[in-house]
Each structure stands twice: as structure tokens, then as C-alpha cells.
C-alpha positions in Angstrom: 0.0 0.0 0.0 1.3 3.4 -1.0 1.6 6.6 1.1 -1.8 7.9 -0.1 -3.5 4.6 0.9 -1.9 4.5 4.3 -2.9 8.1 5.0 -6.5 7.4 4.0 -6.6 4.3 6.2 -5.1 6.2 9.2 -7.6 9.1 9.0 -10.7 7.1 7.9 -12.0 6.5 11.5 -9.6 8.8 13.4 -11.2 11.2 15.9 -8.6 13.7 14.8 -10.2 14.0 11.3 -13.2 16.2 12.2 -11.0 18.2 14.6 -8.5 18.9 11.8 -11.2 19.7 9.4 -12.9 22.3 11.7 -9.5 23.7 12.8 -8.4 24.1 9.1 -11.5 26.0 8.2 -11.1 28.2 11.3 -7.4 29.1 10.7 -8.2 29.6 7.0 -11.0 32.1 7.8 -8.7 34.0 10.2 -6.0 34.0 7.5 -8.4 35.5 5.0 -9.1 38.3 7.4 -5.5 38.9 8.6 -3.5 38.4 5.4 -2.4 41.7 4.0 -4.0 42.7 0.7 -2.1 44.7 -1.9 -1.8 45.3 -5.6 1.8 44.3 -6.1 3.7 41.4 -4.6 6.4 41.8 -2.0 9.4 41.3 -4.3 12.7 42.7 -3.2 14.3 44.4 -6.1 16.5 47.1 -4.6 17.2 50.2 -6.8 19.5 52.9 -5.6 20.1 56.3 -7.1 23.5 58.0 -6.6 23.3 61.7 -7.4 26.5 63.6 -7.6 26.9 67.3 -8.3 29.9 69.4 -9.5 28.8 73.0 -10.0 29.7 74.6 -13.3 30.9 71.5 -15.1 29.7 70.7 -18.6 28.0 67.3 -19.4 31.2 66.0 -20.9 33.2 67.0 -17.9 30.6 65.5 -15.6 30.7 62.2 -17.6 34.5 62.0 -17.3 34.9 63.2 -13.7 31.8 61.7 -12.0 29.7 59.4 -14.1 32.3 56.9 -15.3 34.1 56.6 -12.0 30.9 56.0 -10.1 29.7 53.4 -12.7 33.0 51.6 -12.2 32.6 51.6 -8.4 29.0 50.4 -8.6 29.9 47.4 -10.7 32.3 46.4 -7.9 29.4 46.1 -5.4 28.2 42.5 -4.9 24.7 41.7 -6.1 24.5 44.4 -8.7 22.6 43.4 -11.9 22.4 46.6 -13.9 23.8 50.1 -13.7 22.2 53.0 -15.6 23.7 56.5 -15.8 22.9 60.0 -17.0 25.1 63.0 -17.2 23.8 66.6 -17.4 24.9 70.1 -16.7 26.7 70.0 -13.4 25.2 66.7 -12.1 25.0 63.0 -12.8 22.5 60.4 -11.9 23.6 56.8 -11.6 20.9 54.2 -10.9 22.0 50.8 -9.5 19.6 47.8 -9.8 20.3 44.8 -7.7 19.3 41.2 -8.3 15.9 40.0 -7.3 15.9 38.9 -3.7 18.7 41.1 -2.4 18.0 42.8 0.9 17.2 46.4 0.5 19.0 47.6 3.6 22.1 45.5 2.9 22.2 46.8 -0.7 22.0 50.4 0.4 24.7 49.8 3.0 27.0 48.3 0.3 26.5 51.3 -2.0 27.0 53.8 0.8 30.2 52.0 2.0 31.6 51.8 -1.6 31.0 55.5 -2.2 32.6 56.3 1.2 35.7 54.3 0.4 36.3 56.4 -2.7 35.5 59.8 -1.1 39.2 60.8 -1.3 39.1 60.3 -5.1 36.3 62.8 -5.7 37.3 65.6 -8.1 37.9 69.1 -6.8 34.6 71.1 -6.4 32.4 68.0 -6.3 29.8 67.9 -3.5 29.2 64.8 -1.4 26.9 62.4 -3.3 23.3 61.8 -2.4 22.3 58.1 -2.1 18.6 57.5 -2.4 17.2 53.9 -2.2 14.0 52.8 -4.0 11.8 49.8 -3.7 8.5 48.4 -4.9 6.8 49.8 -1.8 7.6 53.3 -3.0 4.8 52.9 -5.5 1.8 54.9 -4.1 -1.2 52.8 -3.1 -3.4 55.9 -2.8 -3.5 59.2 -4.8 -5.8 62.1 -3.8 -6.1 65.0 -6.3 -7.2 68.4 -5.1 -8.8 70.8 -7.6 -11.6 73.3 -8.1 -12.5 76.6 -6.7 -10.5 78.6 -9.2 -7.5 78.5 -6.9 -4.0 78.8 -8.2 -1.6 75.8 -8.1 0.4 77.4 -5.3 -2.7 77.8 -3.1 -3.7 74.2 -3.9 -0.2 73.1 -3.0 -0.4 74.9 0.4 -3.8 73.2 1.1 -2.4 69.8 0.1 0.6 70.3 2.4 -1.7 70.8 5.4 -3.7 67.7 4.4 -0.5 65.7 3.9 0.6 66.7 7.5 -2.7 65.3 8.7 -2.2 62.0 6.9 1.3 61.7 8.1 0.0 60.8 11.6 -1.4 57.5 10.3 0.7 54.5 11.4 2.5 52.4 8.8 2.7 55.1 6.1 6.2 55.1 4.5 6.1 58.4 2.6 3.8 61.1 1.3 4.7 63.0 -1.8 3.1 66.1 -3.3 2.9 66.3 -7.1 2.1 69.5 -8.9 1.9 73.1 -7.8 4.6 75.5 -6.6 5.8 75.1 -3.1 6.1 78.3 -1.1 9.6 79.6 -0.5 11.2 82.6 1.1 13.1 84.7 -1.5 15.9 86.8 -0.1 17.2 89.6 -2.3 20.4 91.2 -1.0 20.9 94.9 -1.5 24.6 95.4 -2.3 24.6 99.1 -1.2 23.1 98.3 2.2 25.4 95.3 2.6 28.5 97.5 2.0 27.2 100.1 4.3 26.7 97.6 7.1 30.0 95.9 6.5 28.3 92.5 6.0 29.3 89.9 3.4 26.9 87.5 1.6 28.7 84.6 3.3 27.8 86.0 6.7 24.2 86.2 5.6 24.1 82.6 4.5 25.9 81.4 7.6 23.4 83.3 9.9 20.4 81.9 8.1 21.7 78.3 8.3 22.3 78.8 12.1 18.9 80.3 12.7 17.0 77.7 10.8 17.7 74.8 13.1 16.3 73.1 16.2 18.7 71.6 18.7 18.1 69.3 21.7 18.7 71.0 25.0 18.1 68.1 27.4 15.1 66.5 29.0 13.1 66.5 32.2 10.8 63.9 33.9 7.4 64.6 35.3 4.6 62.2 36.4 6.3 59.1 35.0 6.8 60.9 31.6 10.0 62.2 30.0 9.8 65.4 28.0 12.5 66.4 25.5 13.5 70.1 25.5 14.7 71.8 22.3 15.9 75.2 21.5 15.5 77.2 18.3 12.8 77.1 15.7 12.8 76.8 11.9 12.1 79.9 9.9 8.4 79.8 8.9 7.7 83.3 7.5 9.2 86.3 5.8 9.0 88.2 9.2 10.9 85.4 11.0 13.6 85.6 8.3 13.8 89.4 8.5 14.3 89.3 12.3 17.4 87.1 12.0 20.5 88.9 13.3 23.2 88.3 10.8 26.0 90.4 12.3 26.9 92.8 15.1 28.3 96.1 13.9 28.0 98.5 16.9 24.6 97.0 17.3 22.6 94.1 15.7 22.3 94.0 12.0 19.0 92.3 11.0 18.5 90.6 7.6 15.7 93.1 6.9 18.3 95.9 7.1 20.3 94.6 4.2 17.8 92.5 2.1 14.2 92.2 1.0 12.5 89.0 2.1 9.2 87.9 0.5 7.2 84.7 0.4 6.9 83.6 -3.2 6.1 80.3 -5.1 9.1 78.3 -6.1 9.6 77.1 -9.6 7.4 74.2 -10.4 9.1 70.8 -11.2 5.9 69.0 -12.2 2.4 69.9 -13.3 -1.0 68.2 -12.6 -4.2 69.0 -14.6 -7.6 67.6 -13.7 -10.0 67.2 -16.6 -13.4 65.5 -17.0 -14.8 64.3 -20.3 -16.3 67.2 -22.2 -14.8 69.8 -19.9 -11.6 71.9 -19.9 -8.8 71.0 -17.6 -8.0 72.9 -14.4 -4.9 73.1 -12.2 -4.6 70.4 -9.5 -2.2 69.0 -6.9 -2.0 65.2 -6.1 -1.1 63.7 -2.8 0.6 60.3 -3.3 0.6 57.9 -0.3 2.9 54.9 0.0 2.8 52.2 2.7 5.5 50.3 4.6 6.3 46.7 3.5 4.0 43.9 4.7 1.2 46.3 5.7 -2.4 45.7 4.5 -3.0 48.2 1.7 -6.7 48.0 2.2 -6.5 49.1 5.8 -4.1 51.9 5.0 -6.2 53.3 2.2 -9.4 53.1 4.3 -7.7 54.9 7.2 -6.4 57.6 4.9 -9.7 58.2 3.3 -11.4 58.4 6.8 -8.8 60.9 7.9 -9.4 63.0 4.8 -13.2 63.0 5.4 -12.6 64.2 9.0 -10.1 66.9 8.1 -11.4 68.4 4.9 -14.0 70.6 6.6 -11.2 72.0 8.8 -8.4 72.3 6.2 -10.1 72.8 2.9 -12.6 75.4 1.5 -16.0 74.0 0.6 -15.4 74.5 -3.2 -12.1 72.5 -3.3 -12.8 68.9 -4.3 -10.7 65.8 -3.4 -10.9 63.0 -6.0 -9.5 59.6 -5.4 -7.4 59.0 -8.6 -5.7 55.8 -7.4 -6.8 53.3 -4.7 -4.8 50.1 -4.8 -6.3 49.2 -1.5 -9.7 49.1 -3.0 -8.7 47.2 -6.1 -6.7 44.6 -4.0 -9.8 44.1 -1.8 -12.1 43.7 -4.8 -9.8 41.2 -6.4 -9.5 39.2 -3.2 -13.2 39.2 -2.7 -13.7 38.2 -6.3 -11.4 35.3 -5.9 -13.3 34.0 -2.8 -16.5 34.3 -4.8 -15.1 32.3 -7.7 -13.8 29.7 -5.2 -17.3 29.3 -3.8 -18.8 29.1 -7.3 -16.3 26.5 -8.4 -16.8 24.4 -5.3 -20.6 24.5 -5.5 -20.5 23.7 -9.3 -18.3 20.7 -8.8 -20.3 19.5 -5.9 -23.6 19.7 -7.9 -22.0 17.9 -10.9 -20.7 15.1 -8.8 -24.0 14.8 -6.9 -25.9 14.5 -10.2 -23.5 11.9 -11.8 -22.0 10.0 -8.9 -24.2 10.6 -5.8 -24.6 13.2 -3.1 -22.4 11.3 -0.5 -19.6 11.6 -3.0 -20.4 15.2 -3.6 -20.3 15.9 0.1 -16.7 14.7 0.2 -15.7 17.2 -2.4 -17.7 19.9 -0.7 -15.6 19.4 2.4 -12.2 18.6 0.8 -11.9 21.6 -1.5 -12.6 24.4 1.1 -10.4 22.6 3.7 -7.5 22.4 1.3 -7.8 26.1 0.3 -8.2 27.1 3.9 -4.9 25.4 4.8 -3.3 27.0 1.8 -4.4 30.5 2.8 -3.1 29.8 6.4 0.3 28.8 5.0 0.3 32.1 3.0 -0.3 34.0 6.1 2.2 32.1 8.2 5.0 32.6 5.6 4.4 36.3 5.5 2.9 36.4 2.0 0.2 38.8 0.9 -2.9 38.5 -1.3 -1.8 40.3 -4.5 -2.2 39.9 -8.2 0.5 37.2 -8.4 -0.7 35.1 -5.5 -4.3 35.5 -6.6 -3.4 34.1 -10.0 -1.6 31.2 -8.4 -4.7 30.4 -6.3 -7.0 30.6 -9.3 -4.7 28.3 -11.2 -4.6 25.9 -8.3 -8.4 25.7 -8.2 -8.4 23.7 -11.4 -5.8 21.2 -10.1 -7.5 20.8 -6.8 -10.9 20.2 -8.4 -9.5 17.7 -10.9 -7.7 15.8 -8.1 -10.9 15.7 -6.0 -13.0 14.4 -8.9 -10.4 11.7 -9.9 -10.2 10.4 -6.3 -13.9 10.4 -5.6 -14.8 8.9 -9.0 -12.3 6.0 -8.3 -13.7 5.4 -4.9 -17.2 5.3 -6.5 -15.9 2.7 -9.0 -14.7 0.5 -6.3 -18.0 0.7 -4.5 -19.8 -0.3 -7.7 -17.9 -3.5 -7.8 -20.0 -4.7 -4.9 -17.5 -7.1 -3.4 -16.0 -4.7 -0.8 -17.2 -2.5 2.1 -17.2 1.3 1.8 -14.2 1.5 4.1 -12.2 -0.9 1.9 -13.4 0.8 -1.3 -12.3 4.2 0.1 -8.8 3.0 1.1 -8.2 1.0 -2.1 -9.6 3.8 -4.3 -7.3 6.4 -2.8 -4.4 4.0 -2.8 -4.9 3.3 -6.5 -4.9 6.9 -7.8 -3.6 8.9 -4.9 0.1 8.6 -5.4 -0.1 9.3 -9.2 -2.4 12.3 -8.5 0.1 13.7 -5.9 3.1 13.2 -8.2 1.2 14.9 -11.1 0.4 17.9 -8.9 4.0 18.2 -7.8 5.1 18.0 -11.4 2.8 21.0 -12.2 4.2 22.9 -9.2 7.8 22.2 -10.2 7.1 23.3 -13.8 
């Protein structure tokens, strides 16, 4: 007797069989609820940008002084699969892509250490390189577009900034990006005559502004079982704050407003967003893109973010500013997961009815129990191994439904054939029927999995 036959014989009258069945359905149900749902799978493909700047250099000089040396260094990093580079006026961008499965933090550390080891070889005038890692979780799961009200893009950007600050308090958010509009900046225009009259240099102005625009820790104190951190200083938030900065002492304090004009003005836009409906003209808009942390349920994050927007919009946004959800991977992931469960139910019921009509309802009951139990255990293993329900795992489950149903039909039909012989009891027919086709069925399934 083969493995399949011995297993069937062991569990045929075992008291553990109903307990295992009920437990499998229970843990499978919990796994469906607890397993994170997202659009994209958790595939680790580290990508790291190395941005280097050398002011005043032409693209040809940048290529020779920065791009080629950095490319050569990156190819020496273990695990690198591709290196892409671009050289422009005064700067270069080198993108490093690692092999699938490489650890993101380890890859970033390798690039950082490699660039640090060659810091003494940097050309004169080059600024320290900026190393910026990217991963699949940087793809936003939610996009909210603000538009309407005949507001300018800078005003919409300011509103979006306040709304983004509100969203930033939600746990498990990785990053929030604003796309479109002009961010507000402080523009300082120095007056050469007043600078000369005060005996102040532009370098002193820059140094004073940098020193004033910081917040430093000053210690801590404990009270009522709580520890409070104390900081000194505050970032510059307005033109008045900047104008009140003391930049030098020449027989008295010299304020920035004495030697320069400080105004709040929109910065130069780097990207543009337009909202348009069918049959209508477009209008200026700003989009808030929200990305989550790895392994977090995209459905829960999207739901929490939309609830927070509903709560805050009356406080932060005018009534004539609309917020449209232009991307919601949490909703689509949930819809696809629910659709899969519905198809699983339809497939199980369809097979049960067909077997009941052609073989008998007792045989159909076996399939009705076996298919959900097997899928429940599969979903529990998904959850235990840290997988998520995404478009790849959903496709795998849909593909496996056919194999599972085929196997169940083959085994049940063979047991039915043994019963029809009339010379053996139902117990013997069940064991012999499973033993006859169980091992080939298992091997065929493993063959499909291996392929």
C-alpha cells in the first residue's frame, strides 16, 4: 500500500479527522481576514540612485569626472545586476539595480560604503553624493487629487501640504509625496549698497540663516512618569521670521531686513497636474501620493487615509475644493481578493452539484468538504509565511483551483468505481480507491508545481 492509501486508512476513522477539518476551516478564515492585501507582490528588487553634483561642469566633464568613476565603483558592489547612468549640466544620476531577492538595507549599505571608500578620489569642487534607495513599496497605493474653486496651483499646494501633514500621523505610512503646484519659499534679495554700508558679506548672511533655521536638543526632564524632550530654536516659517534674524553685530545688531528684501513667493514648479473631465476643460490640480510600509495591508491603510481626509477636509479645505481619489490600490486589491473568494465558492458548488448528479450526493459531500479545507490550509500557510494577497498570489490560487478540483474528482470517482464492484465494504473501497490513484495524483500535482 502506498503513502496515499496508508494516510487514508489512518484518517478514515480517526477522531482527529473532524477536529483537523474544523481547525483548518477556522485558521483559513482567520488567514483571509489577517493576510495583507495589496496590488503588487512583496518582491525585493533594490534600486538605488546615486546623485553627484559638481557645479559649473559641462555634461562632458561630468561624464569623465563623475559618471564613469561612479559606474565603475557600482559594478564592484556585490549583487548588482544593472547600472544606468545619465550626465547633465553640473550633475549626474547613476541608478543601480540589484538582483531579485537582495536585501534592500544591505544593498543600500553596500553602495554607501563603496562610495565612502572612494571619497578621497572625488574631483575638486564635487559635492558629497546623495544616495537614495528605491523599492517596490515606493509605488503609491493611494492618490488624492485636489482641484476646483479657481485656486492657483500654489494655493492648492499649500492646502495639500496641510492635508498631507494630517495624513502623516497615520501609522505604517512610508512616505507622502506632493505632485504639482509650486511650493512656497522665502526669497531673499540682497541689497549690495546696504550690505556694503553695514560691512556685512553675503557669506555671513548665508551662515546666519543656516544657524537660525535649526532646532537643537537642550536636554530632558521627567514629570509624572513621563520624560519630556527640550529643544531650542525654531525653523524659519515666514518672511517676518527671516527678516528678524540677526546676521552680524556692527556697533549693534544688523538684521536681515536691514540689508535685504525678504518675500514669500512660489518656487519654480518641477511637475504639473491637470484635472479634466470628459467634455470639460482642464484645471490646475495637486496630487497627494501615499505609499505604505512593506508587509502592511494596503486595504487598511487606504481606508484609514480616506477616513482621515473626510474628518479633516472641513477644517483644512474650503468647501469649493474637491478631493478626488485618482488611485486606490487598497480598494482594487480588496475587490480582487473578494472576487477570488466568490469564484472559489462558485467552483466548489459547481463541482459538488455535478458530482452529486452523476455519482451521488455522498460523494459530492466529500468534495464539498475537501476543497474548502485544502484552500483554507493554503491561505493559512500564505499568512504564516508572510505572503500577501496580490495579483500574483491570486493568479496562483485561481490556477490551483483547477488542479484541486481535478484531483478531487479523480479520487472520488475512483472510490465510487470500487463501491460499484459490490465485493467490498465502503471502508475498503475508500482506502483502495485512494491508494490506486492517490500517489499518481500527488506526483502529477508536484510536477505541475515544479514546472
